Short mmCIF file of C-alpha atoms and ligand atoms in Angstrom, two decimals:
data_model
loop_
_atom_site.label_atom_id
_atom_site.label_comp_id
_atom_site.label_asym_id
_atom_site.label_seq_id
_atom_site.Cartn_x
_atom_site.Cartn_y
_atom_site.Cartn_z
CA UNK A 1 137.19 77.97 112.44
CA UNK A 2 138.67 80.56 114.76
CA UNK A 3 141.46 79.22 116.97
CA UNK A 4 142.50 81.20 120.03
CA UNK A 5 146.02 82.60 119.71
CA UNK A 6 147.08 80.91 122.93
CA UNK A 7 145.87 77.56 121.60
CA UNK A 8 147.37 78.09 118.17
CA UNK A 9 150.71 78.62 119.84
CA UNK A 10 150.24 75.52 121.97
CA UNK A 11 149.37 73.33 118.96
CA UNK A 12 152.42 74.68 117.15
CA UNK A 13 154.68 74.09 120.15
CA UNK A 14 153.42 70.49 120.38
CA UNK A 15 153.99 70.03 116.66
CA UNK A 16 157.55 71.23 116.90
CA UNK A 17 158.39 69.13 119.96
CA UNK A 18 157.08 65.82 118.73
CA UNK A 19 158.97 63.30 116.68
CA UNK A 20 158.25 59.73 115.79
CA UNK A 21 159.91 57.66 118.49
CA UNK A 22 162.73 55.14 118.01
CA UNK A 23 161.50 51.70 117.03
CA UNK A 24 158.36 53.17 115.44
CA UNK A 25 159.01 51.34 112.15
CA UNK A 26 159.56 48.10 114.03
CA UNK A 27 156.21 48.61 115.78
CA UNK A 28 154.45 49.30 112.48
CA UNK A 29 156.00 46.18 110.90
CA UNK A 30 154.76 44.01 113.77
CA UNK A 31 151.25 45.40 113.27
CA UNK A 32 151.34 44.88 109.51
CA UNK A 33 152.52 41.30 109.92
CA UNK A 34 149.79 40.55 112.41
CA UNK A 35 147.27 41.71 109.81
CA UNK A 36 147.26 38.67 107.65
CA UNK A 37 144.93 36.05 106.30
CA UNK A 38 144.65 32.36 105.80
CA UNK A 39 142.87 31.55 102.56
CA UNK A 40 140.80 28.42 102.41
CA UNK A 41 140.98 26.41 99.19
CA UNK A 42 139.33 23.21 98.03
CA UNK A 43 138.74 19.94 99.83
CA UNK A 44 141.75 17.69 100.01
CA UNK A 45 140.25 14.55 101.50
CA UNK A 46 137.27 13.73 103.73
CA UNK A 47 137.14 16.61 106.18
CA UNK A 48 140.50 18.11 105.22
CA UNK A 49 141.00 21.28 103.22
CA UNK A 50 143.97 23.13 101.74
CA UNK A 51 144.85 26.48 103.25
CA UNK A 52 147.27 29.17 102.20
CA UNK A 53 149.06 31.44 104.69
CA UNK A 54 149.39 34.89 103.18
CA UNK A 55 152.19 35.83 105.60
CA UNK A 56 154.58 33.00 104.87
CA UNK A 57 153.31 32.13 101.39
CA UNK A 58 152.90 28.44 102.17
CA UNK A 59 150.14 25.89 101.70
CA UNK A 60 149.07 23.45 104.40
CA UNK A 61 146.30 20.96 105.04
CA UNK A 62 143.99 21.19 108.01
CA UNK A 63 140.51 20.04 109.05
CA UNK A 64 137.47 22.07 108.00
CA UNK A 65 137.32 25.59 109.51
CA UNK A 66 134.54 28.03 108.70
CA UNK A 67 135.27 31.42 107.13
CA UNK A 68 135.85 34.21 109.71
CA UNK A 69 137.11 31.80 112.34
CA UNK A 70 140.76 31.75 113.33
CA UNK A 71 143.34 29.17 112.38
CA UNK A 72 146.98 28.70 113.33
CA UNK A 73 149.45 28.41 110.47
CA UNK A 74 151.78 25.46 111.17
CA UNK A 75 154.71 27.22 109.47
CA UNK A 76 154.75 30.62 111.18
CA UNK A 77 152.63 29.62 114.18
CA UNK A 78 150.47 32.72 113.86
CA UNK A 79 146.71 32.69 114.23
CA UNK A 80 144.91 34.47 111.42
CA UNK A 81 141.35 34.92 110.25
CA UNK A 82 140.20 32.41 107.62
CA UNK A 83 138.74 33.69 104.36
CA UNK A 84 137.75 31.97 101.15
CA UNK A 85 140.41 31.96 98.42
CA UNK A 86 137.80 33.51 96.12
CA UNK A 87 138.34 36.72 98.12
CA UNK A 88 139.82 39.37 95.84
CA UNK A 89 140.83 41.99 98.38
CA UNK A 90 140.71 42.71 102.07
CA UNK A 91 141.46 45.79 104.16
CA UNK A 92 142.61 45.85 107.79
CA UNK A 93 142.24 49.05 109.80
CA UNK A 94 144.16 49.58 113.03
CA UNK A 95 143.83 52.53 115.36
CA UNK A 96 147.26 53.01 116.85
CA UNK A 97 148.55 55.65 119.24
CA UNK A 98 151.66 57.11 120.78
CA UNK A 99 151.56 58.65 124.22
CA UNK A 100 154.06 61.48 124.33
CA UNK A 101 154.94 64.33 126.63
CA UNK A 102 155.45 68.00 125.85
CA UNK A 103 156.53 69.97 128.95
CA UNK A 104 153.91 69.09 131.55
CA UNK A 105 151.27 68.00 129.05
CA UNK A 106 150.61 64.48 127.80
CA UNK A 107 149.64 64.12 124.17
CA UNK A 108 147.99 61.08 122.59
CA UNK A 109 148.93 61.01 118.92
CA UNK A 110 146.29 59.04 117.06
CA UNK A 111 147.04 57.22 113.84
CA UNK A 112 145.24 54.92 111.50
CA UNK A 113 147.15 52.10 109.89
CA UNK A 114 145.55 50.58 106.79
CA UNK A 115 146.79 47.32 105.39
CA UNK A 116 145.32 46.39 102.05
CA UNK A 117 145.68 42.92 100.71
CA UNK A 118 144.87 42.70 97.02
CA UNK A 119 145.83 40.24 94.27
CA UNK A 120 148.21 38.49 96.63
CA UNK A 121 150.00 41.75 97.36
CA UNK A 122 150.05 43.60 100.62
CA UNK A 123 150.25 47.37 100.81
CA UNK A 124 150.04 49.50 103.87
CA UNK A 125 150.03 53.15 104.81
CA UNK A 126 149.33 55.14 107.92
CA UNK A 127 148.44 58.69 108.80
CA UNK A 128 147.98 60.81 111.91
CA UNK A 129 144.49 62.25 112.38
CA UNK A 130 144.03 63.44 115.94
CA UNK A 131 145.65 64.50 119.18
CA UNK A 132 144.18 64.45 122.64
CA UNK A 133 145.97 66.74 125.06
CA UNK A 134 145.93 65.99 128.81
CA UNK A 135 147.29 67.72 131.88
CA UNK A 136 149.70 65.99 134.27
CA UNK A 137 146.75 64.26 136.01
CA UNK A 138 145.36 63.00 132.68
CA UNK A 139 142.40 65.38 132.63
CA UNK A 140 141.48 66.26 129.06
CA UNK A 141 142.65 69.73 128.03
CA UNK A 142 141.67 69.63 124.36
CA UNK A 143 141.09 67.40 121.39
CA UNK A 144 142.36 68.48 118.01
CA UNK A 145 142.16 66.99 114.53
CA UNK A 146 143.75 67.71 111.17
CA UNK A 147 142.75 67.43 107.49
CA UNK A 148 142.40 63.66 107.76
CA UNK A 149 139.21 64.10 109.74
CA UNK A 150 136.38 65.18 107.50
CA UNK A 151 133.10 66.49 108.78
CA UNK A 152 130.04 66.00 106.58
CA UNK A 153 126.34 66.47 107.35
CA UNK A 154 126.19 62.69 107.80
CA UNK A 155 128.93 62.49 110.38
CA UNK A 156 132.63 62.70 110.98
CA UNK A 157 134.97 60.42 109.08
CA UNK A 158 138.60 59.58 109.36
CA UNK A 159 140.02 59.29 105.87
CA UNK A 160 143.41 59.59 104.32
CA UNK A 161 144.55 62.87 102.80
CA UNK A 162 148.07 63.45 104.07
CA UNK A 163 150.42 61.30 106.08
CA UNK A 164 151.19 64.26 108.32
CA UNK A 165 149.31 67.50 108.44
CA UNK A 166 149.92 70.35 110.82
CA UNK A 167 146.64 72.08 110.11
CA UNK A 168 145.24 71.48 113.59
CA UNK A 169 141.76 72.56 114.58
CA UNK A 170 139.51 71.90 117.58
CA UNK A 171 137.49 68.74 117.50
CA UNK A 172 134.01 69.83 118.51
CA UNK A 173 131.34 67.33 117.73
CA UNK A 174 128.27 66.59 119.76
CA UNK A 175 127.59 63.29 118.02
CA UNK A 176 130.93 61.56 117.68
CA UNK A 177 133.99 61.08 119.82
CA UNK A 178 137.56 60.43 118.90
CA UNK A 179 138.45 56.83 119.70
CA UNK A 180 139.95 56.04 123.11
CA UNK A 181 140.84 52.39 122.56
CA UNK A 182 144.09 51.97 120.69
CA UNK A 183 146.94 49.63 120.09
CA UNK A 184 149.61 51.61 121.92
CA UNK A 185 153.21 52.10 120.92
CA UNK A 186 154.87 50.47 123.94
CA UNK A 187 158.57 51.26 123.60
CA UNK A 188 158.65 54.87 124.88
CA UNK A 189 156.54 54.45 128.01
CA UNK A 190 159.17 53.17 130.43
CA UNK A 191 161.45 56.09 129.82
CA UNK A 192 158.63 58.62 129.83
CA UNK A 193 157.42 57.51 133.25
CA UNK A 194 160.93 57.14 134.70
CA UNK A 195 160.69 60.47 136.56
CA UNK A 196 157.08 59.88 137.64
CA UNK A 197 157.01 58.63 141.23
CA UNK A 198 153.68 56.90 140.84
CA UNK A 199 154.17 55.35 137.42
CA UNK A 200 157.84 54.50 137.23
CA UNK A 201 157.29 50.92 138.39
CA UNK A 202 153.90 50.54 136.69
CA UNK A 203 155.09 48.13 133.96
CA UNK A 204 152.40 49.59 131.68
CA UNK A 205 154.89 49.29 128.80
CA UNK A 206 154.78 45.52 129.21
CA UNK A 207 150.99 45.57 129.30
CA UNK A 208 150.86 47.65 126.11
CA UNK A 209 153.08 45.09 124.45
CA UNK A 210 150.93 42.14 125.49
CA UNK A 211 147.31 43.17 124.97
CA UNK A 212 145.48 44.49 121.93
CA UNK A 213 143.19 47.47 122.10
CA UNK A 214 142.78 49.20 125.44
CA UNK A 215 142.28 52.63 126.97
CA UNK A 216 145.66 53.65 128.35
CA UNK A 217 144.40 57.02 129.62
CA UNK A 218 141.77 55.26 131.72
CA UNK A 219 144.50 53.02 133.12
CA UNK A 220 146.64 56.03 134.01
CA UNK A 221 143.78 57.89 135.64
CA UNK A 222 142.83 54.88 137.74
CA UNK A 223 146.31 53.56 138.33
CA UNK A 224 146.95 51.75 141.62
CA UNK A 225 149.72 49.37 142.72
CA UNK A 226 147.58 46.30 141.91
CA UNK A 227 148.22 46.98 138.22
CA UNK A 228 151.95 46.47 138.65
CA UNK A 229 151.38 43.30 140.65
CA UNK A 230 148.95 41.86 138.10
CA UNK A 231 151.32 42.61 135.22
CA UNK A 232 154.15 40.94 137.14
CA UNK A 233 151.93 37.89 137.52
CA UNK A 234 151.33 37.99 133.74
CA UNK A 235 147.61 38.59 134.39
CA UNK A 236 147.28 41.14 131.61
CA UNK A 237 143.53 40.97 131.12
CA UNK A 238 142.89 41.48 134.83
CA UNK A 239 145.36 44.38 134.93
CA UNK A 240 143.00 46.17 132.49
CA UNK A 241 140.40 46.53 135.29
CA UNK A 242 142.35 48.57 137.86
CA UNK A 243 139.28 49.82 139.74
CA UNK A 244 138.30 46.28 140.75
CA UNK A 245 141.52 45.85 142.69
CA UNK A 246 141.74 49.16 144.56
CA UNK A 247 142.63 48.67 148.22
CA UNK A 248 142.71 44.87 148.00
CA UNK A 249 145.63 43.49 149.98
CA UNK A 250 145.72 39.72 150.32
CA UNK A 251 145.65 37.28 147.43
CA UNK A 252 142.18 36.06 148.35
CA UNK A 253 140.80 39.60 148.62
CA UNK A 254 142.17 40.42 145.18
CA UNK A 255 141.02 37.22 143.55
CA UNK A 256 137.43 37.09 144.74
CA UNK A 257 138.15 34.66 147.52
CA UNK A 258 140.09 32.20 145.38
CA UNK A 259 143.15 30.61 146.99
CA UNK A 260 146.67 30.66 145.56
CA UNK A 261 146.37 27.22 144.00
CA UNK A 262 144.11 28.77 141.34
CA UNK A 263 146.87 31.11 140.17
CA UNK A 264 148.45 28.82 137.53
CA UNK A 265 145.02 28.26 135.95
CA UNK A 266 144.24 32.02 135.99
CA UNK A 267 147.64 32.76 134.41
CA UNK A 268 147.54 30.02 131.84
CA UNK A 269 144.18 31.22 130.52
CA UNK A 270 144.89 34.93 131.04
CA UNK A 271 141.43 35.27 132.60
CA UNK A 272 139.58 38.54 132.34
CA UNK A 273 137.46 39.92 135.15
CA UNK A 274 134.21 38.21 134.06
CA UNK A 275 135.99 34.89 133.83
CA UNK A 276 137.58 35.39 137.24
CA UNK A 277 134.18 36.09 138.80
CA UNK A 278 132.73 32.98 137.14
CA UNK A 279 135.64 30.90 138.44
CA UNK A 280 135.19 32.24 141.96
CA UNK A 281 131.68 30.77 142.09
CA UNK A 282 132.46 27.71 140.03
CA UNK A 283 135.72 26.68 141.69
CA UNK A 284 136.37 24.29 138.81
CA UNK A 285 139.57 24.72 136.81
CA UNK A 286 138.07 24.09 133.41
CA UNK A 287 137.49 26.78 130.77
CA UNK A 288 134.50 24.90 129.36
CA UNK A 289 132.65 25.69 132.59
CA UNK A 290 134.12 29.17 133.02
CA UNK A 291 132.87 30.10 129.53
CA UNK A 292 129.38 28.91 130.42
CA UNK A 293 129.09 31.30 133.39
CA UNK A 294 131.25 34.26 132.37
CA UNK A 295 128.38 36.17 130.77
CA UNK A 296 126.06 35.73 133.75
CA UNK A 297 126.03 38.82 135.99
CA UNK A 298 127.75 38.60 139.36
CA UNK A 299 124.48 39.54 141.03
CA UNK A 300 122.79 36.46 139.54
CA UNK A 301 125.67 34.16 140.49
CA UNK A 302 125.37 35.50 144.02
CA UNK A 303 121.63 34.83 144.08
CA UNK A 304 122.15 31.27 142.82
CA UNK A 305 124.72 30.62 145.50
CA UNK A 306 122.24 31.57 148.24
CA UNK A 307 120.48 28.34 147.18
CA UNK A 308 123.76 26.43 147.70
CA UNK A 309 124.05 25.70 144.00
CA UNK A 310 127.00 23.64 142.83
CA UNK A 311 127.78 25.39 139.56
CA UNK A 312 129.49 22.45 137.93
CA UNK A 313 126.49 20.22 138.70
CA UNK A 314 124.24 22.95 137.31
CA UNK A 315 126.20 22.86 134.05
CA UNK A 316 126.28 19.06 133.89
CA UNK A 317 122.69 18.25 134.86
CA UNK A 318 120.73 21.06 133.24
CA UNK A 319 120.57 22.90 129.91
CA UNK A 320 121.76 26.11 131.61
CA UNK A 321 123.25 28.89 129.46
CA UNK A 322 123.49 32.64 129.98
CA UNK A 323 120.27 33.24 128.05
CA UNK A 324 118.42 31.17 130.64
CA UNK A 325 119.94 33.00 133.61
CA UNK A 326 116.78 35.01 134.36
CA UNK A 327 114.51 32.01 134.00
CA UNK A 328 116.67 29.98 136.34
CA UNK A 329 116.68 32.72 138.97
CA UNK A 330 112.88 32.98 138.77
CA UNK A 331 112.59 29.22 138.86
CA UNK A 332 114.50 29.08 142.14
CA UNK A 333 112.24 31.79 143.54
CA UNK A 334 109.13 29.85 142.51
CA UNK A 335 110.44 26.69 144.19
CA UNK A 336 110.99 28.67 147.37
CA UNK A 337 107.47 30.14 147.24
CA UNK A 338 106.06 26.67 146.68
CA UNK A 339 108.13 25.41 149.63
CA UNK A 340 109.70 22.66 147.53
CA UNK A 341 112.67 20.77 148.93
CA UNK A 342 115.62 22.74 147.57
CA UNK A 343 118.04 20.13 148.87
CA UNK A 344 116.58 17.68 146.37
CA UNK A 345 118.97 17.61 143.39
CA UNK A 346 116.15 16.93 140.90
CA UNK A 347 114.45 20.16 142.02
CA UNK A 348 117.63 22.27 142.17
CA UNK A 349 118.91 21.12 138.77
CA UNK A 350 116.01 20.71 136.32
CA UNK A 351 116.98 19.10 133.01
CA UNK A 352 114.93 21.56 131.00
CA UNK A 353 114.98 24.94 132.76
CA UNK A 354 112.44 26.74 130.57
CA UNK A 355 109.93 23.92 130.83
CA UNK A 356 110.21 23.60 134.61
CA UNK A 357 110.14 27.39 134.95
CA UNK A 358 106.81 27.57 133.11
CA UNK A 359 105.36 24.68 135.10
CA UNK A 360 106.31 26.16 138.47
CA UNK A 361 105.16 29.63 137.41
CA UNK A 362 101.70 28.22 136.77
CA UNK A 363 101.70 26.56 140.18
CA UNK A 364 102.73 29.81 141.86
CA UNK A 365 99.96 31.69 140.07
CA UNK A 366 97.39 29.05 141.03
CA UNK A 367 98.53 29.19 144.61
CA UNK A 368 98.39 32.96 144.63
CA UNK A 369 94.90 32.98 143.11
CA UNK A 370 93.72 30.57 145.76
CA UNK A 371 95.06 32.71 148.53
CA UNK A 372 93.55 35.85 146.96
CA UNK A 373 90.18 34.12 146.73
CA UNK A 374 90.39 33.08 150.37
CA UNK A 375 91.50 36.60 151.33
CA UNK A 376 88.49 38.25 149.70
CA UNK A 377 86.09 35.92 151.52
CA UNK A 378 87.89 36.60 154.82
CA UNK A 379 87.63 40.32 154.19
CA UNK A 380 83.93 40.06 153.37
CA UNK A 381 83.21 38.42 156.70
CA UNK A 382 84.95 41.26 158.48
CA UNK A 383 83.19 44.15 156.70
CA UNK A 384 79.78 42.66 155.97
CA UNK A 385 78.58 44.66 158.99
CA UNK A 386 78.88 47.73 156.76
CA UNK A 387 75.92 46.69 154.61
CA UNK A 388 73.57 49.65 154.35
CA UNK A 389 70.14 49.80 152.81
CA UNK A 390 67.16 52.10 152.39
CA UNK A 391 64.05 51.73 150.29
CA UNK A 392 65.86 52.49 147.05
CA UNK A 393 69.54 51.52 147.40
CA UNK A 394 71.76 48.97 149.04
CA UNK A 395 75.59 48.97 149.52
CA UNK A 396 77.39 45.70 150.26
CA UNK A 397 81.02 44.51 149.96
CA UNK A 398 82.29 42.16 147.24
CA UNK A 399 82.03 38.74 148.78
CA UNK A 400 84.13 36.72 146.33
CA UNK A 401 86.59 36.93 143.46
CA UNK A 402 83.81 35.82 141.15
CA UNK A 403 81.76 38.86 142.25
CA UNK A 404 84.61 41.15 141.24
CA UNK A 405 84.86 39.60 137.79
CA UNK A 406 81.12 39.88 137.37
CA UNK A 407 81.15 43.55 138.45
CA UNK A 408 84.04 44.24 136.09
CA UNK A 409 82.22 42.85 133.10
CA UNK A 410 78.86 44.46 133.94
CA UNK A 411 80.38 47.90 134.60
CA UNK A 412 83.11 47.64 132.02
CA UNK A 413 85.76 48.69 134.54
CA UNK A 414 88.96 47.20 135.93
CA UNK A 415 87.81 46.44 139.45
CA UNK A 416 88.81 42.77 139.08
CA UNK A 417 92.45 43.86 139.21
CA UNK A 418 91.84 45.03 142.80
CA UNK A 419 91.55 41.43 143.99
CA UNK A 420 95.07 41.25 145.41
CA UNK A 421 94.73 44.60 147.17
CA UNK A 422 91.44 43.53 148.78
CA UNK A 423 92.94 40.25 149.94
CA UNK A 424 95.88 42.17 151.45
CA UNK A 425 93.53 44.62 153.16
CA UNK A 426 94.87 47.58 151.20
CA UNK A 427 91.40 48.64 150.06
CA UNK A 428 87.82 47.40 149.92
CA UNK A 429 85.37 47.26 147.06
CA UNK A 430 81.65 47.77 147.64
CA UNK A 431 78.77 47.47 145.20
CA UNK A 432 75.89 49.89 145.35
CA UNK A 433 72.74 48.58 143.70
CA UNK A 434 68.99 49.08 143.60
CA UNK A 435 67.30 47.30 146.51
CA UNK A 436 64.79 46.01 144.02
CA UNK A 437 67.50 44.63 141.67
CA UNK A 438 70.50 43.44 143.67
CA UNK A 439 71.96 41.35 140.83
CA UNK A 440 72.41 44.28 138.52
CA UNK A 441 75.46 46.57 138.89
CA UNK A 442 74.97 50.26 139.47
CA UNK A 443 77.92 51.89 141.28
CA UNK A 444 81.35 50.45 142.11
CA UNK A 445 82.89 52.01 145.23
CA UNK A 446 86.48 51.86 146.43
CA UNK A 447 87.10 52.47 150.14
CA UNK A 448 90.43 53.12 151.81
CA UNK A 449 90.74 53.63 155.56
CA UNK A 450 86.98 54.13 155.93
CA UNK A 451 86.85 56.76 153.23
CA UNK A 452 85.32 56.55 149.80
CA UNK A 453 88.15 57.21 147.35
CA UNK A 454 86.42 56.27 144.09
CA UNK A 455 82.85 55.82 142.94
CA UNK A 456 81.96 55.03 139.36
CA UNK A 457 78.92 53.94 137.39
CA UNK A 458 79.08 51.97 134.16
CA UNK A 459 82.00 52.81 131.82
CA UNK A 460 83.64 54.82 134.62
CA UNK A 461 80.98 57.54 134.50
CA UNK A 462 80.17 59.95 137.35
CA UNK A 463 77.51 59.12 139.94
CA UNK A 464 74.24 61.13 140.18
CA UNK A 465 73.41 63.62 142.96
CA UNK A 466 70.90 61.23 144.49
CA UNK A 467 73.43 58.38 144.47
CA UNK A 468 76.05 60.66 146.06
CA UNK A 469 73.66 61.61 148.84
CA UNK A 470 73.14 57.95 149.74
CA UNK A 471 76.88 57.22 149.59
CA UNK A 472 77.65 60.24 151.86
CA UNK A 473 75.08 59.03 154.34
CA UNK A 474 76.63 55.55 154.36
CA UNK A 475 80.14 56.94 154.71
CA UNK A 476 79.12 59.18 157.65
CA UNK A 477 76.84 56.79 159.53
CA UNK A 478 78.33 53.38 158.93
CA UNK A 479 81.98 53.56 157.79
CA UNK A 480 83.10 56.25 160.19
CA UNK A 481 81.29 54.61 163.06
CA UNK A 482 83.76 51.79 162.70
CA UNK A 483 86.74 54.00 163.63
ZN1 ZN B 501 152.25 31.24 108.04
#
């Protein structure tokens, strides 16, 4: 691949300026230690099993936990993923990154850390594979990769060849991106931002130390003073959503209308933005309830609250869960259409949401059909004056819903679906038939604003010249007289 001389020089200059920062090995060791396992052995008694902590090499007994769930080791107090002790080997992959600065450019050095656990031994290695280069405002200048990124017809893979490689080339791939979520090396950030007016108090180095994967570049691009405040309050998960807090001044504005007495609960559970939104509607300091509503969209929660829903009661009295959130919204709409008493708790909080939803839907449909049927009859009375007849043909409006269904099946067309439009006065349907055989369909005519807009014989075929002549006559003499 051809690399522009100017760029080649830049990549070289970056290479020569960068070093692994102080405390890098400490950072790597922390990551390696956090990549550990708890192996589940046989049953000890009743519901108790033996477990083995790979990190501290100790056995302990604990109640039954399924594989792939997390368990806290009582010796080292770390939470690790549980695997069966029949497991022979396991590999952890971490994407880690260093944000560094070369002159006025920011460089994200991207590494992969592999930790392989095999035969009760742990080995780890890491390698650098990519660099994203940004200008002082964190706009992307270029992305480059080295020999550890391999392009094949099937895609681009990151795989180990060399720990360091200075064979940098452009990363140009229409189908894949370099990752942007990393575990960030936190210990160089404070000093790096110390001469940056905007970022020197940002505390992003604390955030990087406290959360797992996140997109630091996004945070820097969208940085606002709320981030610093949220980090100070130890609200790390909320600090990750800087856009939400732009321009918010008071506590209640920032926290979706919640008052300060909710702060300890928000801190204690390190709520993320979805959980905060759920809490703002719920106003119940209990994670069991927050978890029930956190995956329901804010728009839906807002709609529910227009019905004066008490969210805790909703959780207690019904079988509500996020998969039923659409059904429940529709259900409330049906109840409103049916003019049911929405102050009645038995109506507002149905025990079985799906069942009640289906029941009320049927009632709404029945009600709608009734009103459509009445509407067609009303319309017929109004336009029956347009009946037109000569020796051969007659044109008259559909006088009932049943007539439309009958016409539909005789003509093999979809005129029955016009029922709602007729009832609403959006169009009219007329039948043209032989005067000598008024029961038998011939032509179906659609009229809008006194004009014929469609005329079709059986199977949506064209009308004959003679039929057209009669229809024209009717349109000119009768329909347009009405205007
Ligand atoms: Zn342990």
